[in-house]
Coordinates of C-alpha atoms in Angstrom, one line a residue:
X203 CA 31.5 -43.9 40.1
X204 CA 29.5 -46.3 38.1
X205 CA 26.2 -45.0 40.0
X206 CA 27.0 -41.6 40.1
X207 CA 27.1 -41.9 35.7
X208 CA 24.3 -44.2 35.8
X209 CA 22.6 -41.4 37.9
X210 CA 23.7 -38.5 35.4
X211 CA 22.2 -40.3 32.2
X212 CA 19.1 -40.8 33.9
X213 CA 19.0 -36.6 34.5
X214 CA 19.8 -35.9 31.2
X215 CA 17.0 -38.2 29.9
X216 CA 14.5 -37.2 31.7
X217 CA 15.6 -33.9 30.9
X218 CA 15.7 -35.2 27.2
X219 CA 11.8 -36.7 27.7
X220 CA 10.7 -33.3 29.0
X221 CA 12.1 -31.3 26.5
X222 CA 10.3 -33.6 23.8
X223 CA 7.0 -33.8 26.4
X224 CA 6.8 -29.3 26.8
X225 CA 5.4 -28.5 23.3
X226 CA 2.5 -31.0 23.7
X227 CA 2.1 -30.6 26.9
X228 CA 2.0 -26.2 26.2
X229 CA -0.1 -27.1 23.5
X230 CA -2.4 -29.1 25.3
X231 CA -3.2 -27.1 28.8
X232 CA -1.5 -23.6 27.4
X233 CA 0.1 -22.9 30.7
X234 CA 2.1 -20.3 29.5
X235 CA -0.1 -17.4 28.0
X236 CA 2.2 -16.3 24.2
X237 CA 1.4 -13.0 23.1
X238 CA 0.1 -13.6 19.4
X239 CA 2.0 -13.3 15.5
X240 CA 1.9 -10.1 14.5
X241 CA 1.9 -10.0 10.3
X242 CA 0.1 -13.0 8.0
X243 CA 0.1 -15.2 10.5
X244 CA -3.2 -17.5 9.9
X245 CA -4.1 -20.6 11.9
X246 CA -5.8 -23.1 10.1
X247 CA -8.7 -24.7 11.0
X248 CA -9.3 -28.4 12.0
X249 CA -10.3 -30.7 9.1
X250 CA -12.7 -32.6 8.5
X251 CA -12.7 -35.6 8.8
X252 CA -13.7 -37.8 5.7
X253 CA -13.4 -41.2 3.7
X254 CA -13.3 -38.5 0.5
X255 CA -10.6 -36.8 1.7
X256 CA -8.4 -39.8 3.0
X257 CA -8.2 -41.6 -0.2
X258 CA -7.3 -37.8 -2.1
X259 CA -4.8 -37.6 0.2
X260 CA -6.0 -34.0 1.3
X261 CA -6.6 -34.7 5.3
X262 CA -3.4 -35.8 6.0
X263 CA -1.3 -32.1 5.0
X264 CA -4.7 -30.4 6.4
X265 CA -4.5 -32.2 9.8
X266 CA -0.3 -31.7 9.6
X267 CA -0.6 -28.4 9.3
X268 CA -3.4 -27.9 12.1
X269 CA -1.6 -29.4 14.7
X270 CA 2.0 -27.8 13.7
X271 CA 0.2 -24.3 13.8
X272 CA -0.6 -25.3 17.7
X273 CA 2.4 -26.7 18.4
X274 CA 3.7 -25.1 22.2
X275 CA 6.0 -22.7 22.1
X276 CA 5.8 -22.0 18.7
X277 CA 5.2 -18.6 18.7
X278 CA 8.3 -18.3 20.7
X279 CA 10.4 -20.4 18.5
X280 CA 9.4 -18.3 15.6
X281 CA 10.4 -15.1 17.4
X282 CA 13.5 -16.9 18.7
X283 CA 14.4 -17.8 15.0
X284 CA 13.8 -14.1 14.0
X285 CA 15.5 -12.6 16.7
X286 CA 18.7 -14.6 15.9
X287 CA 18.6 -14.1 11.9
X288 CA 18.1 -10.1 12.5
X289 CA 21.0 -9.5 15.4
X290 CA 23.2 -12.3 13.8
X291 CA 22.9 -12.1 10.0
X292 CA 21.4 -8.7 9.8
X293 CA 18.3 -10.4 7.1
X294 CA 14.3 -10.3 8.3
X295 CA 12.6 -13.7 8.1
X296 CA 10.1 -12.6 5.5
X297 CA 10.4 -12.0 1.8
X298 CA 8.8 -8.6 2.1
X299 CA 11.2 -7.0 4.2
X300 CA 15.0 -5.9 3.4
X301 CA 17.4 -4.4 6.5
X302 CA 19.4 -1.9 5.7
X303 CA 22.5 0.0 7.3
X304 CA 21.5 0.6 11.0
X305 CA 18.5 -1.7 11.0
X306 CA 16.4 0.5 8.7
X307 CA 13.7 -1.2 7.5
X308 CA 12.3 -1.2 3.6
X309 CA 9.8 -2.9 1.6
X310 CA 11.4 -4.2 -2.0
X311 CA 8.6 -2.8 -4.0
X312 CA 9.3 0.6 -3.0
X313 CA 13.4 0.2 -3.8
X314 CA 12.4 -1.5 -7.2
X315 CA 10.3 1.6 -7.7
X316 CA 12.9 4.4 -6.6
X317 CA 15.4 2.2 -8.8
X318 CA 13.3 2.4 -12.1
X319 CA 12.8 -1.0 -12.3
X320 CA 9.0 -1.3 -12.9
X321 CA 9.4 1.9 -15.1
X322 CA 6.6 1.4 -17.4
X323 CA 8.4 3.7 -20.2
X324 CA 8.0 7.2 -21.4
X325 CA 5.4 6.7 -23.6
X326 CA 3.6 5.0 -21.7
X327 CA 3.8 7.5 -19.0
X328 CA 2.6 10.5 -21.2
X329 CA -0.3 8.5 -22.4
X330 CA -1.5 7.8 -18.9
X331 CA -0.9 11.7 -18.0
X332 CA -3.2 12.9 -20.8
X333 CA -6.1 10.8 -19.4
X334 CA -4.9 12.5 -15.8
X335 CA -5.3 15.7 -17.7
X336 CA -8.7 14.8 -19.3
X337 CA -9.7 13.9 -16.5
X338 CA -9.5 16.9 -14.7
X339 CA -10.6 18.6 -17.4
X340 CA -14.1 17.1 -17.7
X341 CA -14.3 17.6 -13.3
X342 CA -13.7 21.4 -14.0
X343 CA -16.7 21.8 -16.4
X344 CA -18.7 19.8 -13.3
X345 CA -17.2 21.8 -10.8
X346 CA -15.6 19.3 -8.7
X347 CA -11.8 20.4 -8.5
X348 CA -8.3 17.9 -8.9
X349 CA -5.4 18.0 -7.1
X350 CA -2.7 14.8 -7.7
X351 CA -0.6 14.7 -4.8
X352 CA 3.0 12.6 -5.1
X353 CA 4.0 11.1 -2.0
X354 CA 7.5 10.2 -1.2
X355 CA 9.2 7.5 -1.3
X356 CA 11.5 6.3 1.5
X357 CA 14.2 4.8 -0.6
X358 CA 14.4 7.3 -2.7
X359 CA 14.6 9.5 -0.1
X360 CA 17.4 8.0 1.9
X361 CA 19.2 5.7 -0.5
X362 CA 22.5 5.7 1.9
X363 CA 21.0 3.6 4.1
X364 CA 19.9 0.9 1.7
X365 CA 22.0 -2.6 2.2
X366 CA 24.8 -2.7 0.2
X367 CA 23.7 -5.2 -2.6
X368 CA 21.0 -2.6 -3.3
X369 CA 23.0 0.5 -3.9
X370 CA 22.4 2.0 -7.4
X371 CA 23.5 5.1 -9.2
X372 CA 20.8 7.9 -9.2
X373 CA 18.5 7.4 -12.2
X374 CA 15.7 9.4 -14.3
X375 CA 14.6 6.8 -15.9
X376 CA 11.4 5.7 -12.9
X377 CA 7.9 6.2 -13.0
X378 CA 8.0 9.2 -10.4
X379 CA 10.2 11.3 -12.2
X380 CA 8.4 11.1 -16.2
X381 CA 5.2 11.3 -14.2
X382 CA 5.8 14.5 -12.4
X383 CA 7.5 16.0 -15.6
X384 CA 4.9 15.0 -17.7
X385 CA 2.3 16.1 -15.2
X386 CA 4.2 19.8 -15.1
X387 CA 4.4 19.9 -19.1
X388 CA 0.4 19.0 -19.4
X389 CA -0.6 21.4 -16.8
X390 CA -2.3 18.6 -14.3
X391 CA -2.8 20.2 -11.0
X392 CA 0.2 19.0 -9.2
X393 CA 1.6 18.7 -5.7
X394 CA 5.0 17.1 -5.0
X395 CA 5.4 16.5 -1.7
X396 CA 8.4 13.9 -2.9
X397 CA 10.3 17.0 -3.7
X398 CA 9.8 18.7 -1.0
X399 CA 11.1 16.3 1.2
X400 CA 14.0 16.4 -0.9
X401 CA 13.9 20.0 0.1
X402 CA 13.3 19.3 3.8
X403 CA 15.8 16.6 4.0
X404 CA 19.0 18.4 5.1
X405 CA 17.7 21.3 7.3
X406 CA 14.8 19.6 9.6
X407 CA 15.3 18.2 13.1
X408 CA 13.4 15.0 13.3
X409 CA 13.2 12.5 10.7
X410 CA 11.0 12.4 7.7
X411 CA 10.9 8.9 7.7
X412 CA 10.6 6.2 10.6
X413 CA 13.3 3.8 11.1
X414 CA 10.7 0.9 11.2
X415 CA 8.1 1.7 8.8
X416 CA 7.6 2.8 5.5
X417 CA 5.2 5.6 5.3
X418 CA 6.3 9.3 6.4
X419 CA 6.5 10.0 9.7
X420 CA 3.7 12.3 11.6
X421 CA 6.4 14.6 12.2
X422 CA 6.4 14.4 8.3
X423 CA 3.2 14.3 7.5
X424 CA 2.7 17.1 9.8
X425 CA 4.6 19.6 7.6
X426 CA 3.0 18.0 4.1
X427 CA 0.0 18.7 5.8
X428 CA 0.4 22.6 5.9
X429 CA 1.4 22.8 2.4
X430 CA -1.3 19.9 1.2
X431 CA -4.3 21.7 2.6
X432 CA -3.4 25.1 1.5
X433 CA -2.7 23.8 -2.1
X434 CA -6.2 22.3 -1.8
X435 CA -7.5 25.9 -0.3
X436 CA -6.4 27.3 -3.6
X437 CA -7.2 24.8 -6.1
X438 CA -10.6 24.7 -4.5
X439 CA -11.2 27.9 -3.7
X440 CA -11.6 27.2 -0.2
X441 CA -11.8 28.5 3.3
X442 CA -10.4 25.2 5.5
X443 CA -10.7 25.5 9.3
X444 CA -7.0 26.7 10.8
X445 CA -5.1 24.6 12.1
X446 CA -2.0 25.0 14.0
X447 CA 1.3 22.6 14.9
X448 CA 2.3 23.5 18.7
X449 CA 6.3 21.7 19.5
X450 CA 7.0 18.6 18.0
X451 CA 6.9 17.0 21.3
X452 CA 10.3 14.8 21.0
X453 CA 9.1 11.1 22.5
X454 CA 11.7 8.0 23.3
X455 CA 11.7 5.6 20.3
X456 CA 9.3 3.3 22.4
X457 CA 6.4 5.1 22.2
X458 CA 6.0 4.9 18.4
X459 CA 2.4 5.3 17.3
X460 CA 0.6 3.9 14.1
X461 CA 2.2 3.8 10.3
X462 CA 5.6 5.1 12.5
X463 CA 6.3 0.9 12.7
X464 CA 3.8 -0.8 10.4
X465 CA 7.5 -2.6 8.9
X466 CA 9.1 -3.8 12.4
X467 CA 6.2 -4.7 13.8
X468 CA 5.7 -8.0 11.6
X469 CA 9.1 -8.8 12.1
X470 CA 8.0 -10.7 15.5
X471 CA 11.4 -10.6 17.5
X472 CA 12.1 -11.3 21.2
X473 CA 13.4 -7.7 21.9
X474 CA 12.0 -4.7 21.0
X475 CA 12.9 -3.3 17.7
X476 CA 15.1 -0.6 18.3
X477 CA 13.9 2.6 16.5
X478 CA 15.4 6.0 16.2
X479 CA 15.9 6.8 20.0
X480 CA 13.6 9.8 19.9
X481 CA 10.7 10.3 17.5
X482 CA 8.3 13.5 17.3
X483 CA 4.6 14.1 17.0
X484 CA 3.5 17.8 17.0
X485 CA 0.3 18.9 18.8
X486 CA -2.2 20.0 15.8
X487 CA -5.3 22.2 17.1
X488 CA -7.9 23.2 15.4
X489 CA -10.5 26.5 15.1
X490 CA -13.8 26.2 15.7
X491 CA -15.8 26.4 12.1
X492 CA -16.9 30.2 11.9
X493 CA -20.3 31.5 10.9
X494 CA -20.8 31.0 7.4
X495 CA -17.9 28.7 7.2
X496 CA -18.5 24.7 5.3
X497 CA -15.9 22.3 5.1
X498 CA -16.1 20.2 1.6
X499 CA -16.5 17.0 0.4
X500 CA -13.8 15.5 -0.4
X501 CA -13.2 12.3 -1.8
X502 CA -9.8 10.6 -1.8
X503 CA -8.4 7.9 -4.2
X504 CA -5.2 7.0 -3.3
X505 CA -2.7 4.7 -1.0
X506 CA -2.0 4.0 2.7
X507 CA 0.1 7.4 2.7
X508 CA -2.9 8.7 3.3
X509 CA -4.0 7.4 6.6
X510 CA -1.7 10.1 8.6
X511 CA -3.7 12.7 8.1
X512 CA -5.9 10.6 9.8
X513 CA -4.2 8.5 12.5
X514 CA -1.2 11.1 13.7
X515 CA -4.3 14.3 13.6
X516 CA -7.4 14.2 12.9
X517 CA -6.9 16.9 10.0
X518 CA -9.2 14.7 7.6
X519 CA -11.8 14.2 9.8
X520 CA -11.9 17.9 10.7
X521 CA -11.7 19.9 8.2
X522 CA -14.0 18.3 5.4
X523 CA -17.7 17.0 5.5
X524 CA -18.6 13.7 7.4
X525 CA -19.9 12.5 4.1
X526 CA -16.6 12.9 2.6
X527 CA -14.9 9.2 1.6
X528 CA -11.2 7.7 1.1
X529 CA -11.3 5.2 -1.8
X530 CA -8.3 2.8 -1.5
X531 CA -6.2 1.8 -4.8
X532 CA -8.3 -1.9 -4.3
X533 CA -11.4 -0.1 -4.5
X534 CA -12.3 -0.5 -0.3
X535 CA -14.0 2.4 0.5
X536 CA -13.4 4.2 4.2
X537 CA -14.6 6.6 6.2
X538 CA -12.1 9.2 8.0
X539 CA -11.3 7.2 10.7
X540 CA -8.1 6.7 12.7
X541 CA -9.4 2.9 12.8
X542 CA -9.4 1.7 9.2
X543 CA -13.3 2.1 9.5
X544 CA -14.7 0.7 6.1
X545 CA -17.9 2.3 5.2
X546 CA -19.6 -1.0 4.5
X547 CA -20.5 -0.5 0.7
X548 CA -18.5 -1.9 -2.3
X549 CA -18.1 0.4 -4.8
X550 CA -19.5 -1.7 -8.1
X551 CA -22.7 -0.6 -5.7
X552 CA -22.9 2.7 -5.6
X553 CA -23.5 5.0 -8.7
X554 CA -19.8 5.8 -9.6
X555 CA -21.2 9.2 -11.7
X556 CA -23.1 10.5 -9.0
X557 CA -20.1 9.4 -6.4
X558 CA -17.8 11.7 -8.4
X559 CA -19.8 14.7 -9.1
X560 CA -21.4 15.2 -5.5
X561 CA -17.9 15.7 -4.2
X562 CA -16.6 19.1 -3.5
X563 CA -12.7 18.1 -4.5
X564 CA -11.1 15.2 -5.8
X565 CA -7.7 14.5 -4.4
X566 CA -5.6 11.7 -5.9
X567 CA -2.6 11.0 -3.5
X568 CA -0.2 7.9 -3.3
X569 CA 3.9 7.2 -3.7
X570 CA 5.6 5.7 -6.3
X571 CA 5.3 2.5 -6.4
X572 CA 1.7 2.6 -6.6
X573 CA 1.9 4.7 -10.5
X574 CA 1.2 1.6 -12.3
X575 CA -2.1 1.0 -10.8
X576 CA -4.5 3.2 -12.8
X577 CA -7.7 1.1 -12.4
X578 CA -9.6 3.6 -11.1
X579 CA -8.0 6.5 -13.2
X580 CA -9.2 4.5 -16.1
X581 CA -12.6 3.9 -14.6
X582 CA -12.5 7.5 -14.1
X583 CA -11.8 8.1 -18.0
X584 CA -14.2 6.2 -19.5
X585 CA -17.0 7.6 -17.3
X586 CA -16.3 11.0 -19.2
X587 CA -15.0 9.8 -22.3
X588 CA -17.0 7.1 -23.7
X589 CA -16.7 4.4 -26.9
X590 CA -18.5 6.3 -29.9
X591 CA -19.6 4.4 -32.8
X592 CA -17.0 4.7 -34.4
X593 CA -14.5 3.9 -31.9
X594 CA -16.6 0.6 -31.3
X595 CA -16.3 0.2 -35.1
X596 CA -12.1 0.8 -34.7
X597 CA -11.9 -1.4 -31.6
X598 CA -13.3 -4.3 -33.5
X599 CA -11.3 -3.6 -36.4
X600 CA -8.0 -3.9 -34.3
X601 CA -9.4 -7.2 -32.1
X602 CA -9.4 -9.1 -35.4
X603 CA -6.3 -8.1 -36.9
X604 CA -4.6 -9.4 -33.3
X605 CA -6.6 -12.4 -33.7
X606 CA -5.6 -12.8 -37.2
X607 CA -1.9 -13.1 -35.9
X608 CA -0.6 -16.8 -35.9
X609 CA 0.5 -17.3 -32.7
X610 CA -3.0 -16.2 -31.4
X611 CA -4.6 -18.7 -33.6
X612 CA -4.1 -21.6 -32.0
X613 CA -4.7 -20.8 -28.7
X614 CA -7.8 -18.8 -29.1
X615 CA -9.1 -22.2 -30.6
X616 CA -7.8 -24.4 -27.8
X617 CA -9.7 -21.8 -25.2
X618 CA -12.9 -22.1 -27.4
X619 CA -12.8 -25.6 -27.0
X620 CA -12.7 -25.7 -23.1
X621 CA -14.9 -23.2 -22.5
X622 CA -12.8 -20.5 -22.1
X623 CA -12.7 -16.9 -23.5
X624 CA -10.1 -15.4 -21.2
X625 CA -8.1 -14.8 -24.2
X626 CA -10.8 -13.0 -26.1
X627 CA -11.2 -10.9 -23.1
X628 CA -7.7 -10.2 -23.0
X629 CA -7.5 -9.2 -26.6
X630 CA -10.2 -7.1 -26.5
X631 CA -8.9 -4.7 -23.7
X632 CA -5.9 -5.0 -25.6
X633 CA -7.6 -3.7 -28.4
X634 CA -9.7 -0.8 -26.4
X635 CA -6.4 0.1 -25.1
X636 CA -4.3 0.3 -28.4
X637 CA -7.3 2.2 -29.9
X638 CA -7.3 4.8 -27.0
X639 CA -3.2 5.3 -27.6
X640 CA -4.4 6.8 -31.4
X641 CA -6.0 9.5 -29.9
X642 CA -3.6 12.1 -29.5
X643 CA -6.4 13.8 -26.8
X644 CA -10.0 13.6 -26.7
X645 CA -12.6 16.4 -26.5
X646 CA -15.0 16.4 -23.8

């Protein structure tokens, strides 16, 4: 008996020693092939080695974090930790993910935004709408048309399936809703797909929104695309190639293609994330361009929303010039490309002017969420409505009486004594921009 326990300690040491031997061992000779971390995931590289960085203590956490990034079976662990926290608790392992009722997936920003909570106020909102207006204004007398397109957003759109914690009465008081009534009263060309979905939302047979991601669907972009292009058509006076949607072809929930799962996909989990059982993506085909016929060039500022009519069909790359451009909110310019293909040229590069007025349409489209960021818009503005001298003359006026403020004092000094003028800086826009908020609405 006493051999047979001796015996049974020895097994489960040695199965102890293995246990603690695997990782290095995986590590070491990688005998089992992990698929990779989907998501930011970043390994870091191996550190070199110096008498500097001993003493400042910075090889140690570098070399820590090297070898704990290679660590066997990590990858596996991860998805093993996931997978658990998901099934069990129902919570995704990363702070830019919430689960909702039935697994759906959402990003916080966009249920802050539906919520109101980065409402920027109403004032705001109308100020930023006149320089939309302007804007399109001063494109008209240069013959470039405007469309603003407002994409959806999916928590607005299906609140009932948010997580419990995250339910909130219906409010006006959001970015979306002053901006599109705003936009209406000042007579901004205007497309609201948002609405529309609202619209759509009761009566169609596939959803609108993926289970997993948070973009519309290609079945949904597929119908914003018939209304989108022929709003351009009119806008623009065009003729657009026809195009035509043949099914939806109804696919299992495994076969989800592109933005459909850009949320689950990062969620890294043993089993497959399981999406809406079927899915649909229509068949689009296209006409041949007809004698006489020219497809525009259009240039697109805007948000991810955008890539469908590029990934699900190639409507984009189709119907308009190949000189035509998408310029992202952070100012990375693409070509129309299923494949994220950048063009290769920043856009402090180029000659913004001549960028804007060689285009045959302009086309602003992005959700909600993305309202705030107007760097562009203002870039935009200022092209077309620039500084005279006596706005410079104002400007400067209002700089010093917010340097003249006490609590400004002080720390303006402090910065001019290090060096710094981050502050002036800061007053000064905050001077341009208090200047521009005068003016009830500037003449071309």
């Amino acid at each position: 008996m006493a051999a047979q326990s001796v015996f049974v300690k020895r097994i489960l040491l040695s199965l102890l020693l293995l246990l603690l031997l695997l990782p290095a061992l995986q590590a070491k000779f990688e005998w089992v092939q992990m698929a990779p971390l989907q998501g930011a995931y970043h390994e870091v590289p191996h550190p070199e080695f110096s008498k500097e960085g001993l003493l400042a203590g910075t090889y140690q956490p570098s070399l820590e974090q090297y070898l704990e990034d290679r660590l066997g079976f990590r990858n596996w662990l991860i998805r093993f930790r996931n997978q658990l926290s998901l099934s069990w608790l129902g919570i995704a392992r990363s702070s830019d993910l919430l689960v909702g009722k039935d697994l759906v997936l959402f990003q916080p920003g966009t249920v802050a935004a539906a919520q109101g909570q980065d409402f920027i106020g109403e004032e705001e909102i109308a100020y930023r709408v006149r320089r939309i207006r302007a804007v399109q204004e001063a494109l008209a007398q240069r013959g470039v048309p405007f469309l603003f397109v407002m994409a959806p957003n999916k928590p607005r759109y299906q609140p009932e399936t948010l997580p419990n914690d995250y339910q909130r009465p219906p409010t006006d008081r959001t970015n979306s809703a002053v901006f599109m009534r705003e936009m209406k009263k000042q007579r901004v060309n205007l497309l609201d797909a948002a609405q529309l979905f609202k619209l759509w939302k009761d009566t169609t047979s596939h959803p609108l929104f993926p289970k997993g991601g948070t973009h519309w669907s290609g079945y949904g972009a597929s119908l914003v695309a018939d209304t989108l292009f022929a709003r351009i058509e009119q806008v623009g006076k065009f003729d657009l190639i026809n195009f035509r949607r043949h099914g939806p072809l109804a696919v299992s929930g495994d076969t989800i293609r592109f933005t459909d799962g850009d949320l689950n996909g990062a969620m890294n989990l043993i089993f497959p994330y399981p999406h809406y059982p079927t899915t649909a993506y229509p068949v689009v085909t296209f006409d041949s361009l007809r004698a006489g016929q020219k497809r525009p060039n259009l240039l697109i500022i805007g948000d991810s929303f955008n890539w469908a009519f590029m990934q699900f069909a190639p409507y984009l790359q189709t119907l308009f010039a190949p000189e035509s451009r998408f310029w992202g909110l952070d100012r990375t310019i693409f070509v129309y490309d299923k494949e994220y293909a950048k063009e290769g040229h920043e856009l402090s590069q180029l000659d913004f002017q001549k960028e804007i007025e060689s285009r045959g349409f302009l086309l602003m489209l992005m959700t909600e969420h993305n309202l705030p960021n107007h760097s562009l818009l203002d870039q935009l503005y200022n092209l077309y409505y620039p500084l005279s001298a006596a706005g410079q003359a104002r400007v400067q006026q209002i700089q010093q009486q917010l340097e003249a403020l006490p609590q400004m004092q002080q720390r303006i000094w402090e910065q001019e004594h290090n060096g710094s003028h981050t502050l002036l800086d800061s007053l000064h826009e905050a001077a341009l921009a208090r200047y521009d908020r005068e003016l009830l609405r500037p003449t071309p």
